[in-house]
Amino acid sequence: MDMVSSEAAGSARTGEFDVVVIGAGFAGLAALHRLRERMGYSVRVIEAGTQAGGTWYWNRYPGARCDVESLQYSLAIDDAIQQEWSWTERFATQSEILEYTQFVVDRLDLAKDIDFQTRVSSAVYDDDTDSWTVTTEGGETYSCRWLIMAAGPLSTPNIPDFPGIGDFKGETYHTGMWPKHAVSFAGTRVAQIGTGSSGVQIAQEISKDAAKHYVLQRTAHHIIPARNRPLLEGEQEEIKARYPELRQFWQTLIGATFYQSLPSDPPLVPGNKSIFDVTPEERKEIFDNAWAYGGYGFQRAFTDTLKTIEASTIAGDYIADRIRDAVKDLAVVEKLISSQYFGTKRVILDTNYYEIFNQDNVELVDVKSNPIVRITEKGLRLESGREIEVDMIVFATGFDAMTGSLTRMDITGRGGKVLRDAWKDGPASYLGIMVAEFPGMFIIGGPQSCSALANVITANEQQVDWICEAISWLDERGYTSIEPTPEAQEAWVNRCNELADATIYTKGDSWYLGSNIPGKPRRFLLYVAGYPGYKSETEEVADKGYEGFVLDKAKELN
Ligand code: NAP
């Protein structure tokens, strides 16, 4: 498979550090900046890619674009940076975000402490010294007291194990490992497998000039319009002038993001009424406005669309009507209407995705009723015996989410406990940040955190702040290790499960539950009560002297 590869390790600088950070996405960069500049720690970041950017480095597929508004999807760590950088569109493209990341790296002089093209193979805790040894695929070793895992919640690509997968003679790509060279769809026959966020985005590009574009859909997702547009005259300046105040305000919202670019716009959403507190006419008007405005306002237009089946069904029905408006062929319409409850799978933002199915070169293939049984030399074979011959297969089949980036490394904690084994029945953490028997190892964007359900940069920065404050607090008091008690961890997992059970999130199949990966235990992987609740719960633990953690000061780092 052609993809962005982690080339052989470059000039990795083996050594001893106060902190080692794995991953140079936004989380890793924020951690490096804060620990080094504000706290004076020695830090080394280890990154598999050739440059920083994480998700935005690996997911360089055509059409990749963020679905959080650009003026909100940026780091707040340095005011000069947020004032200097200019965005061009309401929702930024992958390439613009990658440029922004490089700008941050250059302005904060971060690259000198990052080892690129270096992939971690293992991390082992030493009980005698309360330290970690991190080893890379190239054989370099790094030791540290504090280890920060910032390898990303959606960074381990899932390629289904179809029989014959190696037989195909054409080109194959996965959206999450897209190559750096240009890939042309012009005049080619392309089969795209998967219609999640990545699939919906790339479909809009493939369909432009492919000779034939087969969209292989297993489950129809709910898709709402982004209404992307260039930023308006004065819009950026207005936000920038009010960044401190607006960033505070956004953090009071469930997703740490607001669904309108201009603060002067009328307050469209989030709505504060139940879908049943309004008349059908009012409901339609509110949905129509949110639909016309674009972005995730639709999802938050009422307080209960993600909470009850009845409310979720009404939102789903509204979308079904919009599909009927957009797509001519009624048989295709029926396939595009999701059978899932609205919101149980991540809702997707699009730009004219449904309309591509009116084109002669695009065919929607339902692979739920007629599954792919084999990849062949020339394409794919379906259960019915139909052969689909193509020049290219694009896997938009998602990720081993929340846990994959951690379980694919050999992480060994206290007493030889391996993380992969500890999580064999489903991941367990305390606060989504630490794991019992893995002392001194902090996770950003880990299971049972709120990260992937919120503006992920804001969520990352909050966790970075929490972790850095914890490290500083521990060091000031001479503690050499910290780990959650099993009881505190169990209580947190139960709390996250209870919160999820009070919503409709657990009523579907999605990567939120690990159900996209065959054999992965079904467990809700996120804290659903929203960013403000997560922030206050984690801060309360810190304010109480790290309640629920065992702190140890018995050992000295050699
Ligand atoms: P995804 O949402 O997990 O979608 C994967 C798709 O592949 C699904 O349609 C899935 O079908 C299909 N699939 C998986 N295995 C299959 C198989 N064996 N046969 C047929 N189909 C199969 O993955 P994603 O689209 O990469 O998105 C993952 C997450 O990344 C998103 O939810 C979002 O959080 C993030 N993301 C964000 C953006 C953005 O900011 N705009 C863009 C891309 C990704 P089923 O639904 O039936 O499982």
Coordinates of C-alpha atoms and ligand atoms in Angstrom, one line a residue:
M1 CA 0.0 0.0 0.0
D2 CA 1.3 3.4 -1.0
M3 CA 1.3 5.7 2.0
V4 CA 3.2 8.1 4.1
S5 CA 5.8 5.9 5.7
S6 CA 8.0 6.4 8.8
E7 CA 11.4 6.1 7.2
A8 CA 14.3 4.8 9.1
A9 CA 15.1 6.6 12.3
G10 CA 17.1 9.8 11.6
S11 CA 19.3 11.6 14.1
A12 CA 17.4 10.6 17.3
R13 CA 19.2 11.9 20.3
T14 CA 19.2 9.2 22.9
G15 CA 19.5 10.4 26.4
E16 CA 18.0 11.2 29.8
F17 CA 15.2 13.8 30.0
D18 CA 12.8 15.0 32.6
V19 CA 9.9 14.4 30.3
V20 CA 9.6 12.4 27.0
V21 CA 6.5 13.1 24.9
I22 CA 5.4 10.7 22.2
G23 CA 3.8 12.5 19.3
A24 CA 4.2 15.9 17.8
G25 CA 0.6 16.8 17.0
F26 CA -1.0 19.8 18.7
A27 CA -1.0 18.0 22.1
G28 CA 2.7 17.1 21.9
L29 CA 3.7 20.6 20.7
A30 CA 1.7 22.3 23.5
A31 CA 3.2 20.0 26.1
L32 CA 6.8 20.7 24.8
H33 CA 6.3 24.5 24.8
R34 CA 4.8 24.6 28.2
L35 CA 7.3 22.2 29.9
R36 CA 10.3 23.7 28.3
E37 CA 9.6 27.5 28.2
R38 CA 7.4 28.0 31.2
M39 CA 8.7 25.3 33.5
G40 CA 12.4 24.8 32.4
Y41 CA 12.2 21.0 32.0
S42 CA 14.4 19.0 29.6
V43 CA 12.0 17.5 27.1
R44 CA 12.3 15.3 24.1
V45 CA 9.4 14.7 21.7
I46 CA 9.5 11.6 19.5
E47 CA 7.6 11.8 16.3
A48 CA 7.2 9.2 13.5
G49 CA 6.5 11.7 10.7
T50 CA 8.9 14.0 9.0
Q51 CA 7.3 17.0 10.4
A52 CA 4.9 18.0 13.2
G53 CA 1.1 18.0 12.7
G54 CA -0.2 14.6 13.8
T55 CA -3.6 13.9 12.3
W56 CA -3.0 16.7 9.8
Y57 CA 0.3 15.3 8.7
W58 CA -1.0 11.7 8.1
N59 CA -4.5 12.5 6.8
R60 CA -3.5 14.5 3.7
Y61 CA -6.1 12.9 1.4
P62 CA -7.8 15.1 -1.1
G63 CA -10.7 17.0 0.5
A64 CA -9.4 16.7 4.1
R65 CA -10.7 19.6 6.1
C66 CA -11.4 20.3 9.7
D67 CA -15.0 20.5 10.9
V68 CA -14.3 22.9 13.8
E69 CA -14.3 26.5 12.7
S70 CA -10.7 27.6 11.9
L71 CA -10.7 30.6 14.2
Q72 CA -11.5 28.3 17.1
Y73 CA -9.4 25.3 16.0
S74 CA -6.1 26.8 17.0
L75 CA -3.7 26.8 19.9
A76 CA -4.2 29.4 22.6
I77 CA -0.8 28.8 24.2
D78 CA 0.7 32.0 22.8
D79 CA -1.3 35.2 22.1
A80 CA 1.2 36.5 19.6
I81 CA 0.8 33.4 17.5
Q82 CA -2.9 33.5 17.4
Q83 CA -2.7 37.2 16.4
E84 CA -0.1 36.7 13.7
W85 CA -1.6 33.7 12.0
S86 CA -4.4 34.3 9.4
W87 CA -7.0 31.7 8.3
T88 CA -8.6 32.0 4.9
E89 CA -11.8 29.9 5.3
R90 CA -14.5 29.2 7.8
F91 CA -13.3 25.5 7.9
A92 CA -9.6 25.1 7.2
T93 CA -8.1 22.6 4.7
Q94 CA -5.6 20.0 5.9
S95 CA -2.8 21.8 4.0
E96 CA -3.6 25.1 5.7
I97 CA -3.6 23.5 9.2
L98 CA -0.3 21.7 8.4
E99 CA 1.2 25.1 7.4
Y100 CA -0.2 26.6 10.6
T101 CA 1.4 23.8 12.6
Q102 CA 4.8 24.5 10.9
F103 CA 4.3 28.2 11.7
V104 CA 3.8 27.3 15.4
V105 CA 6.9 25.0 15.4
D106 CA 9.0 27.8 13.8
R107 CA 7.7 30.6 16.0
L108 CA 8.2 28.7 19.2
D109 CA 11.5 27.1 18.0
L110 CA 10.1 23.6 18.9
A111 CA 11.8 21.5 16.2
K112 CA 15.2 21.4 18.0
D113 CA 13.6 19.2 20.7
I114 CA 11.7 16.9 18.4
D115 CA 13.2 13.7 16.9
F116 CA 11.4 13.2 13.6
Q117 CA 11.2 10.0 11.6
T118 CA 11.4 8.1 14.9
R119 CA 8.8 5.6 15.8
V120 CA 8.5 4.3 19.4
S121 CA 8.3 0.5 19.8
S122 CA 8.3 0.2 23.6
A123 CA 8.2 2.0 26.9
V124 CA 9.1 0.2 30.1
Y125 CA 8.7 1.4 33.6
D126 CA 11.5 0.7 36.2
D127 CA 10.1 0.2 39.6
D128 CA 13.5 0.7 41.3
T129 CA 14.1 4.1 39.9
D130 CA 10.6 5.3 39.1
S131 CA 11.6 6.1 35.6
W132 CA 10.7 5.1 32.1
T133 CA 12.8 3.8 29.3
V134 CA 11.5 4.5 25.8
T135 CA 12.9 2.5 22.9
T136 CA 12.4 3.2 19.2
E137 CA 12.3 1.0 16.2
G138 CA 15.8 2.2 15.3
G139 CA 17.1 1.0 18.7
E140 CA 17.5 4.4 20.4
T141 CA 16.7 4.7 24.0
Y142 CA 15.4 7.6 26.1
S143 CA 14.9 7.6 29.8
C144 CA 12.6 10.0 31.8
R145 CA 10.7 10.3 35.0
W146 CA 7.5 11.5 33.3
L147 CA 6.2 10.1 30.1
I148 CA 3.5 11.8 28.1
M149 CA 1.6 9.8 25.5
A150 CA 0.4 12.2 22.8
A151 CA 0.1 9.8 19.9
G152 CA -3.5 10.7 19.1
P153 CA -6.9 9.2 19.5
L154 CA -7.5 8.6 15.8
S155 CA -4.1 7.7 14.5
T156 CA -3.9 3.9 14.0
P157 CA -5.5 3.1 10.6
N158 CA -7.9 0.3 10.4
I159 CA -7.5 -1.8 7.2
P160 CA -10.1 -4.6 7.3
D161 CA -8.7 -8.0 6.8
F162 CA -10.4 -8.8 3.5
P163 CA -9.4 -12.2 2.0
G164 CA -7.1 -11.6 -1.0
I165 CA -6.1 -8.1 0.2
G166 CA -2.6 -8.5 -1.2
D167 CA -3.8 -9.7 -4.6
F168 CA -5.0 -6.4 -6.1
K169 CA -2.7 -5.2 -8.9
G170 CA -3.9 -1.6 -8.9
E171 CA -3.1 1.3 -6.5
T172 CA -4.4 1.2 -2.9
Y173 CA -4.5 4.0 -0.3
H174 CA -5.8 4.5 3.2
T175 CA -7.0 8.0 4.0
G176 CA -5.1 8.0 7.3
M177 CA -1.8 7.2 5.6
W178 CA -2.1 9.2 2.4
P179 CA 1.1 9.6 0.4
K180 CA 2.9 13.0 0.0
H181 CA 2.9 12.6 -3.8
A182 CA -0.1 13.7 -5.8
V183 CA -2.7 11.0 -6.5
S184 CA -4.9 11.6 -9.6
F185 CA -8.3 10.2 -9.9
A186 CA -8.8 11.6 -13.4
G187 CA -10.0 9.0 -15.8
T188 CA -9.6 6.1 -13.3
R189 CA -12.0 3.6 -11.9
V190 CA -12.0 4.0 -8.1
A191 CA -13.6 1.9 -5.4
Q192 CA -13.9 3.7 -2.1
I193 CA -14.6 1.6 0.9
G194 CA -16.2 3.6 3.9
T195 CA -18.4 6.5 4.2
G196 CA -17.4 8.1 7.5
S197 CA -16.0 11.6 7.8
S198 CA -12.9 10.8 5.8
G199 CA -14.9 8.9 3.1
V200 CA -17.5 11.6 2.7
Q201 CA -14.7 14.2 2.3
I202 CA -12.7 12.3 -0.2
A203 CA -15.8 11.2 -2.2
Q204 CA -16.4 14.8 -3.1
E205 CA -12.9 14.9 -4.7
I206 CA -12.9 11.5 -6.4
S207 CA -16.3 12.0 -8.0
K208 CA -15.1 15.2 -9.7
D209 CA -13.1 13.4 -12.4
A210 CA -12.9 9.7 -11.9
A211 CA -14.1 7.7 -14.9
K212 CA -16.1 5.5 -12.5
H213 CA -16.5 6.0 -8.7
Y214 CA -17.9 3.2 -6.7
V215 CA -18.9 4.3 -3.1
L216 CA -19.0 1.2 -1.1
Q217 CA -21.2 2.0 1.9
R218 CA -21.8 -0.4 4.8
T219 CA -23.8 2.0 7.0
A220 CA -25.2 5.3 6.0
H221 CA -24.0 8.0 8.4
H222 CA -25.8 11.3 9.1
I223 CA -24.4 14.1 7.1
I224 CA -25.2 17.8 7.5
P225 CA -23.9 20.8 5.5
A226 CA -20.7 22.6 6.5
R227 CA -21.5 25.8 4.5
N228 CA -17.8 26.5 4.2
R229 CA -16.9 29.9 2.8
P230 CA -14.0 32.3 2.7
L231 CA -13.7 34.4 5.9
L232 CA -15.5 37.7 5.6
E233 CA -13.9 41.1 5.6
G234 CA -13.3 42.1 9.2
E235 CA -14.5 38.7 10.6
Q236 CA -11.0 37.5 11.6
E237 CA -10.0 40.9 13.1
E238 CA -13.2 40.9 15.2
I239 CA -12.5 37.5 16.7
K240 CA -8.8 38.2 17.2
A241 CA -9.5 41.4 19.1
R242 CA -11.7 39.4 21.4
Y243 CA -9.8 36.1 21.6
P244 CA -9.2 36.1 25.4
E245 CA -12.9 36.7 26.2
L246 CA -14.1 34.4 23.4
R247 CA -11.8 31.5 24.4
Q248 CA -13.2 31.7 27.9
F249 CA -16.7 31.7 26.6
W250 CA -16.1 28.8 24.2
Q251 CA -14.8 26.8 27.2
T252 CA -18.2 27.1 28.9
L253 CA -19.8 25.2 26.0
I254 CA -20.2 21.4 25.9
G255 CA -18.0 21.0 22.9
A256 CA -15.7 23.9 23.7
T257 CA -16.7 25.4 20.5
F258 CA -19.5 27.7 19.3
Y259 CA -21.4 27.3 16.1
Q260 CA -21.2 30.8 14.6
S261 CA -18.2 32.6 13.4
L262 CA -19.2 36.1 14.1
P263 CA -19.9 37.0 17.7
S264 CA -22.2 39.7 16.3
D265 CA -24.4 37.1 14.6
P266 CA -27.7 36.4 16.2
P267 CA -27.3 33.6 18.8
L268 CA -28.5 30.7 16.6
V269 CA -27.3 27.8 18.7
P270 CA -26.8 25.9 21.0
G271 CA -30.5 25.8 21.6
N272 CA -31.8 25.7 25.2
K273 CA -35.1 24.0 24.5
S274 CA -36.3 20.4 24.2
I275 CA -37.4 19.4 20.7
F276 CA -40.8 18.8 22.3
D277 CA -41.1 22.3 23.8
V278 CA -41.7 23.7 20.4
T279 CA -44.4 23.3 17.8
P280 CA -43.6 21.3 14.6
E281 CA -43.5 24.6 12.7
E282 CA -41.1 26.2 15.2
R283 CA -39.0 23.0 15.1
K284 CA -38.7 23.1 11.4
E285 CA -37.8 26.7 11.4
I286 CA -35.0 26.1 14.0
F287 CA -33.7 23.1 12.0
D288 CA -34.0 25.1 8.7
N289 CA -31.9 27.9 10.2
A290 CA -29.3 25.6 11.6
W291 CA -29.1 23.7 8.3
A292 CA -28.8 27.0 6.3
Y293 CA -26.1 28.3 8.7
G294 CA -24.0 25.1 8.5
G295 CA -21.7 23.4 10.9
Y296 CA -22.6 21.5 14.1
G297 CA -25.3 23.9 15.2
F298 CA -27.8 21.5 13.8
Q299 CA -26.6 18.8 16.2
R300 CA -27.1 21.2 19.2
A301 CA -30.2 23.0 18.0
F302 CA -32.2 21.3 20.8
T303 CA -31.1 20.0 24.2
D304 CA -32.2 16.4 23.6
T305 CA -31.3 15.4 20.1
L306 CA -28.3 13.4 21.5
K307 CA -30.2 12.3 24.6
T308 CA -33.4 10.5 23.6
I309 CA -34.3 8.2 20.8
E310 CA -37.5 10.2 20.1
A311 CA -35.6 13.5 19.7
S312 CA -32.8 11.8 17.7
T313 CA -35.3 10.2 15.4
I314 CA -36.9 13.6 14.6
A315 CA -33.5 15.0 13.7
G316 CA -32.8 11.9 11.6
D317 CA -36.1 12.3 9.8
Y318 CA -35.3 15.9 9.0
I319 CA -32.1 14.8 7.3
A320 CA -33.9 12.1 5.4
D321 CA -36.1 14.8 3.9
R322 CA -33.0 16.8 2.8
I323 CA -31.6 13.7 1.1
R324 CA -34.9 13.4 -0.8
D325 CA -34.5 17.0 -1.9
A326 CA -30.9 16.4 -3.0
V327 CA -30.9 13.0 -4.7
K328 CA -33.0 12.2 -7.8
D329 CA -32.9 8.3 -7.7
L330 CA -35.3 7.1 -5.0
A331 CA -33.6 3.8 -4.7
V332 CA -30.3 5.6 -3.9
V333 CA -32.2 7.9 -1.5
E334 CA -33.3 5.0 0.5
K335 CA -29.8 3.6 0.8
L336 CA -28.5 7.0 1.9
I337 CA -31.0 7.4 4.7
S338 CA -29.3 6.3 7.9
S339 CA -30.8 3.4 9.9
Q340 CA -28.8 4.6 12.9
Y341 CA -30.1 7.0 15.6
F342 CA -28.9 10.5 14.8
G343 CA -25.7 11.2 16.7
T344 CA -24.8 7.6 17.6
K345 CA -22.1 7.7 14.9
R346 CA -20.2 10.9 14.6
V347 CA -22.3 13.4 12.5
I348 CA -20.4 14.5 9.4
L349 CA -20.1 17.9 7.7
D350 CA -20.2 17.9 3.9
T351 CA -20.3 20.1 0.9
N352 CA -22.7 18.6 -1.6
Y353 CA -21.9 15.0 -0.8
Y354 CA -25.4 13.8 -1.5
E355 CA -25.5 15.5 -4.9
I356 CA -22.6 13.4 -6.2
F357 CA -25.0 10.5 -6.5
N358 CA -26.8 12.4 -9.3
Q359 CA -23.7 12.0 -11.4
D360 CA -23.4 9.3 -14.0
N361 CA -19.9 8.4 -13.0
V362 CA -20.9 7.7 -9.3
E363 CA -22.5 4.5 -8.0
L364 CA -23.5 3.8 -4.4
V365 CA -22.9 0.2 -3.6
D366 CA -24.6 -1.2 -0.5
V367 CA -22.1 -3.6 1.0
K368 CA -24.2 -4.3 4.1
S369 CA -26.8 -6.3 2.2
N370 CA -24.1 -7.5 -0.3
P371 CA -20.8 -7.6 1.6
I372 CA -17.3 -7.5 0.1
V373 CA -16.1 -11.1 0.3
R374 CA -12.7 -10.8 -1.5
I375 CA -10.2 -8.4 -2.9
T376 CA -9.1 -9.7 -6.3
E377 CA -6.4 -8.9 -8.8
K378 CA -8.7 -6.6 -10.6
G379 CA -10.9 -5.2 -7.8
L380 CA -13.5 -6.5 -5.4
R381 CA -15.9 -9.4 -5.3
L382 CA -19.3 -9.1 -3.5
E383 CA -21.2 -11.8 -1.8
S384 CA -23.7 -11.9 -4.8
G385 CA -20.8 -12.8 -7.1
R386 CA -20.7 -9.3 -8.6
E387 CA -17.1 -8.3 -9.6
I388 CA -16.2 -4.6 -9.4
E389 CA -13.2 -4.0 -11.6
V390 CA -11.2 -0.9 -10.7
D391 CA -7.8 0.8 -11.0
M392 CA -7.6 2.1 -7.5
I393 CA -9.0 1.1 -4.0
V394 CA -9.3 3.8 -1.4
F395 CA -9.7 2.6 2.1
A396 CA -11.7 5.2 4.1
T397 CA -12.1 2.6 6.8
G398 CA -11.2 4.6 9.9
F399 CA -9.1 3.9 12.9
D400 CA -8.5 1.7 15.9
A401 CA -9.7 4.7 17.9
M402 CA -8.7 5.9 21.4
T403 CA -6.6 2.9 22.2
G404 CA -4.8 1.7 19.0
S405 CA -1.9 4.1 19.2
L406 CA -1.2 2.9 22.8
T407 CA -1.8 -0.8 22.4
R408 CA 0.3 -1.1 19.3
M409 CA 3.3 -0.1 21.4
D410 CA 4.7 -2.5 24.0
I411 CA 4.0 -0.4 27.1
T412 CA 5.1 -2.2 30.3
G413 CA 4.2 -0.8 33.7
R414 CA 4.7 -1.8 37.3
G415 CA 5.6 -5.5 37.8
G416 CA 5.8 -6.2 34.1
K417 CA 2.2 -5.4 33.4
V418 CA 1.6 -4.8 29.7
L419 CA -1.0 -2.1 28.8
R420 CA -2.4 -4.2 26.0
D421 CA -3.1 -7.0 28.5
A422 CA -4.5 -4.6 31.1
W423 CA -7.0 -3.4 28.5
K424 CA -7.9 -6.7 26.9
D425 CA -11.5 -6.4 28.2
G426 CA -11.7 -2.7 27.4
P427 CA -9.6 0.3 28.4
A428 CA -9.7 1.7 31.9
S429 CA -8.1 5.0 33.0
Y430 CA -8.6 7.5 35.7
L431 CA -9.7 10.9 34.4
G432 CA -8.8 9.7 30.9
I433 CA -5.2 10.7 31.8
M434 CA -3.5 7.9 33.9
V435 CA -3.7 4.2 34.3
A436 CA -3.3 2.1 37.5
E437 CA 0.0 0.3 37.5
F438 CA 1.5 2.6 34.9
P439 CA 3.1 5.2 37.2
G440 CA 4.2 8.6 35.8
M441 CA 2.6 7.9 32.4
F442 CA 0.2 10.6 31.3
I443 CA -2.1 10.3 28.3
I444 CA -3.5 13.1 26.2
G445 CA -6.7 12.3 24.3
G446 CA -6.9 8.9 26.0
P447 CA -9.9 6.7 26.6
Q448 CA -12.5 8.2 29.0
S449 CA -11.4 11.7 28.3
C450 CA -13.6 14.2 26.4
S451 CA -11.1 15.0 23.7
A452 CA -12.6 13.6 20.6
L453 CA -16.1 14.8 21.5
A454 CA -14.9 18.4 21.9
N455 CA -12.8 21.0 20.0
V456 CA -9.8 18.7 20.3
I457 CA -7.2 21.4 20.5
T458 CA -8.9 23.1 23.4
A459 CA -9.3 19.7 25.1
N460 CA -5.6 18.9 24.4
E461 CA -4.5 22.2 25.9
Q462 CA -6.6 21.6 29.0
Q463 CA -5.0 18.2 29.5
V464 CA -1.6 19.6 28.9
D465 CA -2.2 22.2 31.6
W466 CA -3.5 19.6 34.0
I467 CA -0.5 17.3 33.4
C468 CA 2.1 20.0 33.6
E469 CA 0.6 21.4 36.8
A470 CA 0.6 17.9 38.2
I471 CA 4.3 17.3 37.3
S472 CA 5.3 20.7 38.7
W473 CA 3.3 20.0 41.9
L474 CA 4.8 16.6 42.3
D475 CA 8.4 17.8 41.7
E476 CA 8.0 20.7 44.1
R477 CA 7.1 18.2 46.8
G478 CA 9.7 15.6 45.9
Y479 CA 7.3 13.0 44.7
T480 CA 8.8 10.7 42.2
S481 CA 5.7 8.8 41.1
I482 CA 2.0 9.1 40.7
E483 CA -0.6 6.5 39.7
P484 CA -4.3 6.1 40.2
T485 CA -5.7 3.7 42.8
P486 CA -7.6 0.8 41.2
E487 CA -10.7 2.0 43.1
A488 CA -10.5 5.5 41.7
Q489 CA -10.0 4.2 38.2
E490 CA -12.9 1.8 38.5
A491 CA -15.1 4.6 39.8
W492 CA -14.1 6.8 36.8
V493 CA -14.8 4.1 34.3
N494 CA -18.2 3.5 35.9
R495 CA -18.9 7.2 35.8
C496 CA -18.1 7.4 32.1
N497 CA -20.2 4.4 31.4
E498 CA -23.2 5.8 33.3
L499 CA -22.9 9.2 31.6
A500 CA -22.8 7.4 28.2
D501 CA -25.8 5.2 29.1
A502 CA -27.8 8.3 29.8
T503 CA -27.4 9.3 26.1
I504 CA -28.1 7.6 22.8
Y505 CA -24.4 7.2 22.1
T506 CA -24.5 3.6 23.3
K507 CA -27.4 2.7 21.1
G508 CA -25.5 2.4 17.9
D509 CA -22.3 1.0 16.4
S510 CA -19.3 3.3 16.1
W511 CA -15.7 3.8 16.9
Y512 CA -17.0 5.6 20.0
L513 CA -17.7 2.0 21.3
G514 CA -14.8 0.2 19.5
S515 CA -17.4 -1.6 17.5
N516 CA -15.7 -0.7 14.1
I517 CA -12.8 -3.1 15.0
P518 CA -13.7 -6.8 14.9
G519 CA -13.0 -8.4 18.3
K520 CA -12.5 -5.1 20.1
P521 CA -14.4 -5.1 23.4
R522 CA -17.5 -2.9 23.3
R523 CA -17.0 -0.2 25.8
F524 CA -17.9 3.5 25.5
L525 CA -14.5 5.2 25.0
L526 CA -15.2 8.8 25.9
Y527 CA -16.4 11.1 28.7
V528 CA -19.7 12.4 27.2
A529 CA -20.7 15.1 29.7
G530 CA -18.8 17.7 27.8
Y531 CA -15.7 19.8 28.1
P532 CA -16.8 22.1 31.0
G533 CA -17.8 19.1 33.1
Y534 CA -14.6 17.2 32.3
K535 CA -12.5 20.3 33.1
S536 CA -14.1 20.9 36.4
E537 CA -14.0 17.2 37.4
T538 CA -10.3 16.9 36.6
E539 CA -9.4 20.2 38.3
E540 CA -11.3 19.3 41.4
V541 CA -9.1 16.2 41.7
A542 CA -6.0 18.3 41.5
D543 CA -7.3 20.9 43.9
K544 CA -7.8 18.1 46.4
G545 CA -4.1 17.2 46.3
Y546 CA -4.6 14.6 43.5
E547 CA -7.3 12.6 45.2
G548 CA -7.6 9.1 43.9
F549 CA -3.9 8.9 43.2
V550 CA -1.1 7.1 45.0
L551 CA 1.9 9.4 45.3
D552 CA 5.4 8.1 46.1
K553 CA 8.5 9.9 47.1
A554 CA 10.6 6.9 48.1
K555 CA 13.0 6.6 45.2
E556 CA 15.5 8.9 43.5
L557 CA 16.1 8.9 39.8
N558 CA 19.7 7.7 39.2
Ligands
NAP1 P1 -15.1 6.0 10.5 O1 -16.0 7.1 10.8 O2 -14.8 4.9 11.4 O3 -15.6 5.4 9.1 C1 -15.1 4.2 8.6 C2 -16.0 3.8 7.5 O4 -15.5 2.6 6.9 C3 -17.4 3.5 7.9 O5 -18.3 3.9 6.9 C4 -17.4 2.0 8.1 O6 -18.6 1.4 8.0 C5 -16.5 1.6 6.9 N1 -15.9 0.3 7.1 C6 -15.1 -0.1 8.1 N2 -14.8 -1.4 7.9 C7 -15.5 -1.9 6.8 C8 -15.6 -3.1 6.2 N3 -15.0 -4.2 6.6 N4 -16.4 -3.2 5.1 C9 -17.1 -2.1 4.7 N5 -17.0 -0.9 5.2 C10 -16.2 -0.8 6.3 O7 -13.6 6.6 10.0 P2 -13.2 8.0 9.4 O8 -14.1 8.4 8.4 O9 -11.8 8.0 9.1 O10 -13.4 9.0 10.6 C11 -13.0 8.7 11.9 C12 -13.1 9.9 12.8 O11 -12.0 10.8 12.5 C13 -14.3 10.7 12.6 O12 -15.4 10.2 13.2 C14 -13.8 12.1 13.1 O13 -13.8 12.0 14.5 C15 -12.4 12.1 12.6 N6 -12.3 12.8 11.3 C16 -12.6 14.1 11.3 C17 -12.6 14.8 10.1 C18 -12.9 16.3 10.1 O14 -12.6 17.0 11.0 N7 -13.7 16.7 9.2 C19 -12.3 14.2 8.9 C20 -12.0 12.8 9.0 C21 -12.0 12.1 10.2 P3 -19.5 1.2 9.3 O15 -20.1 2.5 9.6 O16 -20.6 0.2 8.9 O17 -18.6 0.7 10.4

